[in-house]
CSV table of C-alpha atoms in Angstrom, one decimal:
chain,number,residue,atom,x,y,z
V,761,MET,CA,23.0,3.3,-1.9
V,762,ALA,CA,20.7,0.4,-2.4
V,763,THR,CA,21.0,-1.7,-5.5
V,764,LEU,CA,18.3,-0.7,-8.1
V,765,ARG,CA,16.5,-3.4,-9.7
V,766,ALA,CA,13.1,-3.1,-11.9
V,767,PHE,CA,10.6,-5.0,-10.3
V,768,GLY,CA,11.5,-9.5,-10.3
V,769,ILE,CA,13.9,-8.3,-13.9
V,770,ALA,CA,16.8,-7.6,-13.1
V,771,ALA,CA,17.4,-5.3,-15.1
V,772,LEU,CA,19.0,-1.4,-13.9
V,773,PHE,CA,16.1,0.6,-12.4
V,774,VAL,CA,16.9,4.3,-12.2
V,775,SER,CA,17.2,6.7,-8.9
V,776,CYS,CA,14.5,8.8,-9.1
V,777,SER,CA,16.5,11.9,-8.6
V,778,SER,CA,18.1,11.1,-11.0
V,779,LEU,CA,14.8,12.2,-12.9
V,780,ASN,CA,13.6,15.9,-11.1
V,781,THR,CA,13.8,17.6,-13.2
V,782,ASN,CA,14.1,20.8,-10.8
V,783,ARG,CA,17.5,19.7,-10.1
V,784,GLU,CA,17.4,20.4,-6.7
V,785,PRO,CA,18.3,18.3,-3.4
V,786,PRO,CA,15.3,16.3,-2.8
V,787,LYS,CA,13.0,17.0,0.1
V,788,PHE,CA,12.4,12.7,1.5
V,789,ARG,CA,14.2,10.5,0.2
V,790,VAL,CA,12.3,7.5,-0.2
V,791,ILE,CA,13.1,3.6,-0.6
V,792,GLY,CA,10.5,0.8,-2.0
V,793,PHE,CA,11.7,-2.6,-1.0
V,794,PHE,CA,9.8,-5.7,-3.0
V,795,THR,CA,9.8,-9.6,-3.5
V,796,GLY,CA,8.0,-10.1,-6.8
V,797,LYS,CA,7.6,-13.3,-6.9
V,798,GLN,CA,3.9,-14.6,-5.9
V,799,ASP,CA,0.2,-13.5,-7.6
V,800,GLN,CA,0.8,-12.4,-11.2
V,801,ALA,CA,-1.7,-9.5,-9.9
V,802,HIS,CA,0.7,-8.2,-7.1
V,803,ILE,CA,3.8,-8.4,-10.0
V,804,SER,CA,1.5,-6.5,-12.4
V,805,PHE,CA,0.7,-3.9,-9.7
V,806,LEU,CA,4.9,-4.0,-8.9
V,807,HIS,CA,5.2,-3.2,-13.0
V,808,GLU,CA,2.7,0.5,-12.5
V,809,ALA,CA,4.9,1.3,-9.6
V,810,GLU,CA,8.0,0.6,-11.6
V,811,ARG,CA,6.5,3.9,-13.7
V,812,TRP,CA,4.6,5.7,-12.2
V,813,PHE,CA,6.0,6.7,-8.6
V,814,PRO,CA,9.4,7.6,-10.9
V,815,GLU,CA,7.7,10.5,-12.1
V,816,MET,CA,5.5,11.6,-9.0
V,817,ALA,CA,9.5,11.6,-7.6
V,818,ALA,CA,10.2,14.0,-10.5
V,819,GLN,CA,6.9,15.9,-9.8
V,820,TYR,CA,7.2,16.4,-6.1
V,821,ASN,CA,11.2,15.9,-5.9
V,822,PHE,CA,11.5,12.9,-3.6
V,823,SER,CA,13.7,10.6,-4.6
V,824,PHE,CA,12.7,7.1,-5.0
V,825,ASP,CA,15.1,4.1,-4.7
V,826,THR,CA,13.8,-0.3,-5.0
V,827,THR,CA,15.2,-2.6,-3.7
V,828,SER,CA,14.6,-7.2,-4.1
V,829,ASN,CA,18.0,-7.7,-0.9
V,830,TRP,CA,15.2,-7.9,1.8
V,831,GLN,CA,18.5,-7.5,3.9
V,832,ASN,CA,18.9,-4.1,2.6
V,833,LEU,CA,17.0,-3.9,5.7
V,834,ASN,CA,19.2,-2.6,8.8
V,835,SER,CA,19.4,0.7,10.8
V,836,GLU,CA,22.8,1.1,8.6
V,837,PHE,CA,20.6,1.3,5.0
V,838,LEU,CA,16.9,3.0,6.3
V,839,SER,CA,19.0,6.2,7.8
V,840,ARG,CA,19.4,7.5,4.9
V,841,TYR,CA,14.9,7.0,3.7
V,842,GLN,CA,13.1,9.0,5.2
V,843,VAL,CA,10.5,6.4,3.9
V,844,VAL,CA,10.3,3.5,3.6
V,845,ILE,CA,7.0,1.3,1.5
V,846,PHE,CA,6.6,-2.5,1.6
V,847,LEU,CA,5.4,-2.8,-2.5
V,848,ASP,CA,4.1,-6.5,-1.6
V,849,THR,CA,5.6,-8.8,1.1
V,850,ARG,CA,7.4,-8.1,4.4
V,851,PRO,CA,10.5,-9.1,5.9
V,852,GLU,CA,10.7,-12.5,7.1
V,853,ASP,CA,14.6,-13.1,9.2
V,854,PRO,CA,13.9,-12.1,13.2
V,855,ALA,CA,17.2,-8.7,12.3
V,856,GLN,CA,15.2,-7.1,9.4
V,857,ARG,CA,11.7,-7.2,11.2
V,858,ALA,CA,13.3,-5.9,14.7
V,859,ALA,CA,15.7,-3.2,12.7
V,860,PHE,CA,12.2,-2.3,10.7
V,861,GLN,CA,10.3,-2.2,14.3
V,862,THR,CA,13.5,0.4,15.4
V,863,TYR,CA,13.9,2.5,12.8
V,864,MET,CA,9.2,3.1,13.5
V,865,GLU,CA,9.8,3.5,16.1
V,866,HIS,CA,11.7,6.7,15.9
V,867,GLY,CA,10.3,8.4,13.8
V,868,GLY,CA,10.9,6.7,10.0
V,869,ALA,CA,7.4,7.0,8.2
V,870,TRP,CA,6.2,3.7,6.1
V,871,MET,CA,3.5,3.0,3.6
V,872,GLY,CA,2.3,-0.9,3.1
V,873,PHE,CA,0.0,-2.2,0.2
V,874,HIS,CA,-1.7,-5.0,0.0
V,875,PHE,CA,-0.3,-7.6,0.4
V,876,ALA,CA,2.3,-6.2,3.4
V,877,GLY,CA,0.0,-6.6,5.6
V,878,PHE,CA,-1.4,-10.1,4.7
V,879,ALA,CA,-1.3,-12.2,7.1
V,880,LEU,CA,-2.2,-16.7,7.5
V,881,THR,CA,-1.0,-19.7,9.5
V,882,PRO,CA,-0.7,-22.2,7.7
V,883,SER,CA,0.8,-19.6,4.7
V,884,THR,CA,4.0,-19.1,3.3
V,885,TYR,CA,3.2,-15.8,5.1
V,886,PRO,CA,2.3,-17.4,8.4
V,887,ALA,CA,1.1,-14.6,11.6
V,888,ASN,CA,4.4,-14.6,12.8
V,889,TRP,CA,5.5,-11.5,14.3
V,890,ASP,CA,3.7,-10.1,17.1
V,891,TRP,CA,4.4,-6.3,16.3
V,892,TYR,CA,4.0,-6.3,13.0
V,893,HIS,CA,0.4,-7.3,12.5
V,894,ASN,CA,-0.8,-7.0,16.0
V,895,THR,CA,0.7,-4.1,17.7
V,896,PHE,CA,2.0,-2.1,14.4
V,897,LEU,CA,-0.8,-2.5,12.2
V,898,GLY,CA,-3.8,-3.2,14.5
V,899,SER,CA,-5.1,-5.7,12.7
V,900,GLY,CA,-3.6,-9.2,13.3
V,901,SER,CA,-4.5,-11.6,10.4
V,902,TYR,CA,-6.1,-11.8,7.6
V,903,VAL,CA,-9.6,-13.5,6.3
V,904,SER,CA,-11.3,-14.1,3.9
V,905,ASN,CA,-11.5,-11.8,0.6
V,906,THR,CA,-13.5,-10.8,-2.6
V,907,TRP,CA,-13.3,-12.3,-5.5
V,908,ARG,CA,-12.9,-11.5,-8.7
V,909,PRO,CA,-10.7,-7.7,-8.0
V,910,VAL,CA,-13.6,-5.4,-8.1
V,911,SER,CA,-13.6,-1.7,-7.8
V,912,ALA,CA,-15.7,0.1,-4.6
V,913,ILE,CA,-17.4,3.2,-3.3
V,914,LEU,CA,-14.7,3.6,-0.5
V,915,ARG,CA,-16.2,6.7,1.6
V,916,VAL,CA,-13.7,8.7,3.5
V,917,GLU,CA,-14.2,8.4,7.3
V,918,ASP,CA,-11.5,10.9,8.0
V,919,ARG,CA,-11.3,14.2,5.7
V,920,LYS,CA,-9.5,16.1,8.0
V,921,HIS,CA,-6.0,13.6,7.9
V,922,PRO,CA,-3.7,15.2,5.2
V,923,ALA,CA,-3.7,12.0,3.4
V,924,THR,CA,-7.8,12.0,2.6
V,925,HIS,CA,-8.1,16.0,3.2
V,926,HIS,CA,-8.3,16.6,-1.2
V,927,LEU,CA,-10.7,13.9,-1.7
V,928,PRO,CA,-15.0,13.4,-1.7
V,929,GLU,CA,-16.8,11.8,0.6
V,930,THR,CA,-17.1,9.0,-1.6
V,931,PHE,CA,-15.2,7.6,-4.6
V,932,ARG,CA,-14.9,4.9,-6.9
V,933,SER,CA,-11.8,3.2,-6.7
V,934,SER,CA,-9.5,0.7,-8.5
V,935,PRO,CA,-10.7,-2.5,-8.8
V,936,SER,CA,-8.7,-5.3,-6.6
V,937,GLU,CA,-9.2,-7.9,-4.5
V,938,TRP,CA,-10.5,-7.4,-0.8
V,939,TYR,CA,-9.6,-8.2,2.4
V,940,ARG,CA,-11.3,-9.1,5.6
V,941,TRP,CA,-9.8,-9.3,8.8
V,942,GLU,CA,-9.2,-10.7,12.5
V,943,LYS,CA,-9.3,-7.9,14.9
V,944,ASP,CA,-11.9,-5.4,14.8
V,945,LEU,CA,-10.1,-1.7,14.1
V,946,ARG,CA,-13.5,0.6,14.8
V,947,LYS,CA,-12.5,-1.2,18.6
V,948,ASN,CA,-8.2,0.2,18.5
V,949,PRO,CA,-7.7,3.6,20.3
V,950,ASP,CA,-4.7,4.1,18.3
V,951,ILE,CA,-6.4,3.5,14.8
V,952,ASP,CA,-7.4,5.8,12.3
V,953,ILE,CA,-10.0,4.3,9.9
V,954,LEU,CA,-9.3,6.7,7.2
V,955,ILE,CA,-11.9,5.5,4.8
V,956,SER,CA,-13.9,1.6,4.0
V,957,ILE,CA,-16.2,0.0,2.6
V,958,ASP,CA,-19.5,1.7,1.4
V,959,SER,CA,-22.1,-0.6,1.9
V,960,THR,CA,-23.7,1.1,-1.8
V,961,SER,CA,-21.2,-1.6,-3.2
V,962,PHE,CA,-22.5,-4.7,-2.0
V,963,PRO,CA,-23.4,-6.8,-3.1
V,964,LEU,CA,-19.1,-6.6,-3.6
V,965,GLY,CA,-17.3,-9.7,-5.4
V,966,THR,CA,-18.5,-11.8,-8.1
V,967,GLY,CA,-17.4,-15.1,-7.0
V,968,PRO,CA,-18.0,-17.7,-8.7
V,969,LYS,CA,-18.2,-19.0,-4.7
V,970,LEU,CA,-20.4,-18.0,-2.5
V,971,HIS,CA,-18.8,-16.6,0.6
V,972,GLU,CA,-15.9,-14.7,-1.9
V,973,ILE,CA,-18.7,-12.2,-2.4
V,974,TRP,CA,-20.1,-9.6,0.1
V,975,HIS,CA,-23.5,-8.4,1.1
V,976,SER,CA,-22.8,-6.6,4.6
V,977,GLY,CA,-20.4,-6.2,7.5
V,978,TYR,CA,-17.8,-2.9,7.9
V,979,TYR,CA,-14.5,-3.2,6.1
V,980,PRO,CA,-11.0,-0.4,7.0
V,981,VAL,CA,-9.3,-0.3,3.8
V,982,VAL,CA,-6.9,2.8,4.6
V,983,TRP,CA,-5.9,3.4,7.6
V,984,THR,CA,-2.4,4.7,10.2
V,985,ASN,CA,-1.4,4.0,13.8
V,986,LYS,CA,-1.5,6.7,15.3
V,987,ALA,CA,1.2,6.4,18.0
V,988,TYR,CA,3.7,5.7,14.6
V,989,ARG,CA,3.6,7.9,11.3
V,990,MET,CA,2.8,5.4,8.9
V,991,ILE,CA,-0.6,4.2,6.5
V,992,TYR,CA,-1.9,1.2,5.7
V,993,LEU,CA,-3.9,0.8,2.3
V,994,ASN,CA,-6.1,-2.2,0.8
V,995,MET,CA,-4.9,-1.3,-3.0
V,996,GLY,CA,-2.0,-3.0,-5.3
V,997,HIS,CA,-4.3,-6.7,-6.4
V,998,ASN,CA,-4.9,-6.2,-9.8
V,999,ASP,CA,-8.0,-7.9,-12.2
V,1000,ILE,CA,-5.5,-10.5,-14.5
V,1001,ASP,CA,-6.8,-12.8,-17.4
V,1002,TYR,CA,-5.8,-16.4,-14.6
V,1003,GLU,CA,-8.1,-18.7,-17.4
V,1004,HIS,CA,-6.0,-16.5,-19.7
V,1005,LYS,CA,-9.4,-16.0,-21.5
V,1006,TYR,CA,-7.5,-13.5,-24.6
V,1007,ASP,CA,-4.5,-15.2,-24.6
V,1008,SER,CA,-1.7,-16.9,-22.9
V,1009,THR,CA,0.2,-14.1,-21.5
V,1010,ASN,CA,-1.6,-13.7,-17.7
V,1011,ARG,CA,-2.6,-10.3,-19.5
V,1012,THR,CA,-4.0,-7.5,-16.3
V,1013,LEU,CA,-7.1,-6.5,-16.8
V,1014,SER,CA,-7.5,-3.7,-14.7
V,1015,TYR,CA,-4.7,-1.3,-12.6
V,1016,THR,CA,-4.2,-0.4,-8.9
V,1017,LEU,CA,-2.1,4.0,-10.3
V,1018,ASN,CA,-4.8,5.4,-12.3
V,1019,ASN,CA,-7.4,6.7,-11.0
V,1020,ALA,CA,-7.5,10.3,-10.3
V,1021,ILE,CA,-8.7,9.8,-6.6
V,1022,GLN,CA,-7.4,7.3,-5.8
V,1023,ASP,CA,-3.9,8.6,-7.0
V,1024,ARG,CA,-4.4,11.7,-5.2
V,1025,LEU,CA,-5.1,10.0,-1.9
V,1026,ILE,CA,-2.1,7.5,-2.3
V,1027,ILE,CA,0.6,11.1,-3.2
V,1028,ASP,CA,-0.8,12.9,-0.3
V,1029,ALA,CA,-0.1,9.8,2.0
V,1030,LEU,CA,2.9,9.7,0.4
V,1031,LEU,CA,4.0,13.4,0.3
V,1032,TRP,CA,2.7,14.0,4.6
V,1033,LEU,CA,4.9,10.6,4.9
V,1034,GLY,CA,8.3,12.7,3.7
V,1035,HIS,CA,7.7,16.1,5.5
V,1036,ALA,CA,7.4,15.4,10.2
V,1037,ASP,CA,5.6,18.7,9.9
V,1038,ARG,CA,3.2,18.3,7.3
V,1039,LYS,CA,-1.1,19.0,9.1
V,1040,ALA,CA,-4.0,18.3,7.4
V,1041,PRO,CA,-6.0,22.0,6.9
V,1042,ALA,CA,-8.3,22.6,9.0
V,1043,THR,CA,-11.8,22.1,6.6
V,1044,PRO,CA,-10.8,19.9,4.1
V,1045,THR,CA,-12.1,22.5,1.4
V,1046,GLU,CA,-9.6,22.1,-1.3
V,1047,GLU,CA,-10.2,20.8,-5.0
V,1048,LEU,CA,-8.3,18.1,-6.8
V,1049,PRO,CA,-6.0,19.4,-9.1
């Protein structure tokens, strides 16, 4: 079992299998990897996940563990889990990267949030993992972003996918920092774009820099690679009181996991990843619970 820790704090984080009120064996097992060292907005999201994923695990009968020890990204450890989540970053060690690629190429499942897709040279997370960024995610390097974190009207591009079949055609997201990518995912036959930013969102962002406000363009924010069992979601960057307008605590000003429709997306995506035989309905007629 993983050494379980609260996000960014040396406190014990209990495995969610013990919180299952049905007291049945979990239907699948999930491990969340995190770093929790850079950007208060990402750490704020991790604290949300610390609360939210255990609640979902108890409700939907799966187990959820976390580890900040990336050395656990090895074949023996991964064999215990049906789903891996990258909550903020990615592995840097070549052996860990190789173990993750092998896991995915042999039927493992993965969910990645926001910063897990980031790569930029030069930066702390350079574009030095070709398979992950160019083949697996298909997006290549990060290019730019909106600022400040802001909600957007999102358009569901594929409503037949198990992750999206409960969703309306459009919905308003929780605030996030939205990324623009090096590669046009529409040109990649392996990529299924599930959700993109709807044109009614423009202008998107408030600046203060003019290039941080988007006025047009096509921006995927949720997609899968059909060659793997995976999903990437660009959500996971809360708005933070960086300027200390309210106090000196870097207060969280917005949250990711408090939006019923967006939460439904994440839950359904996770249930799809955890159940290898789960398929989408013929038509997207089901209503949100």
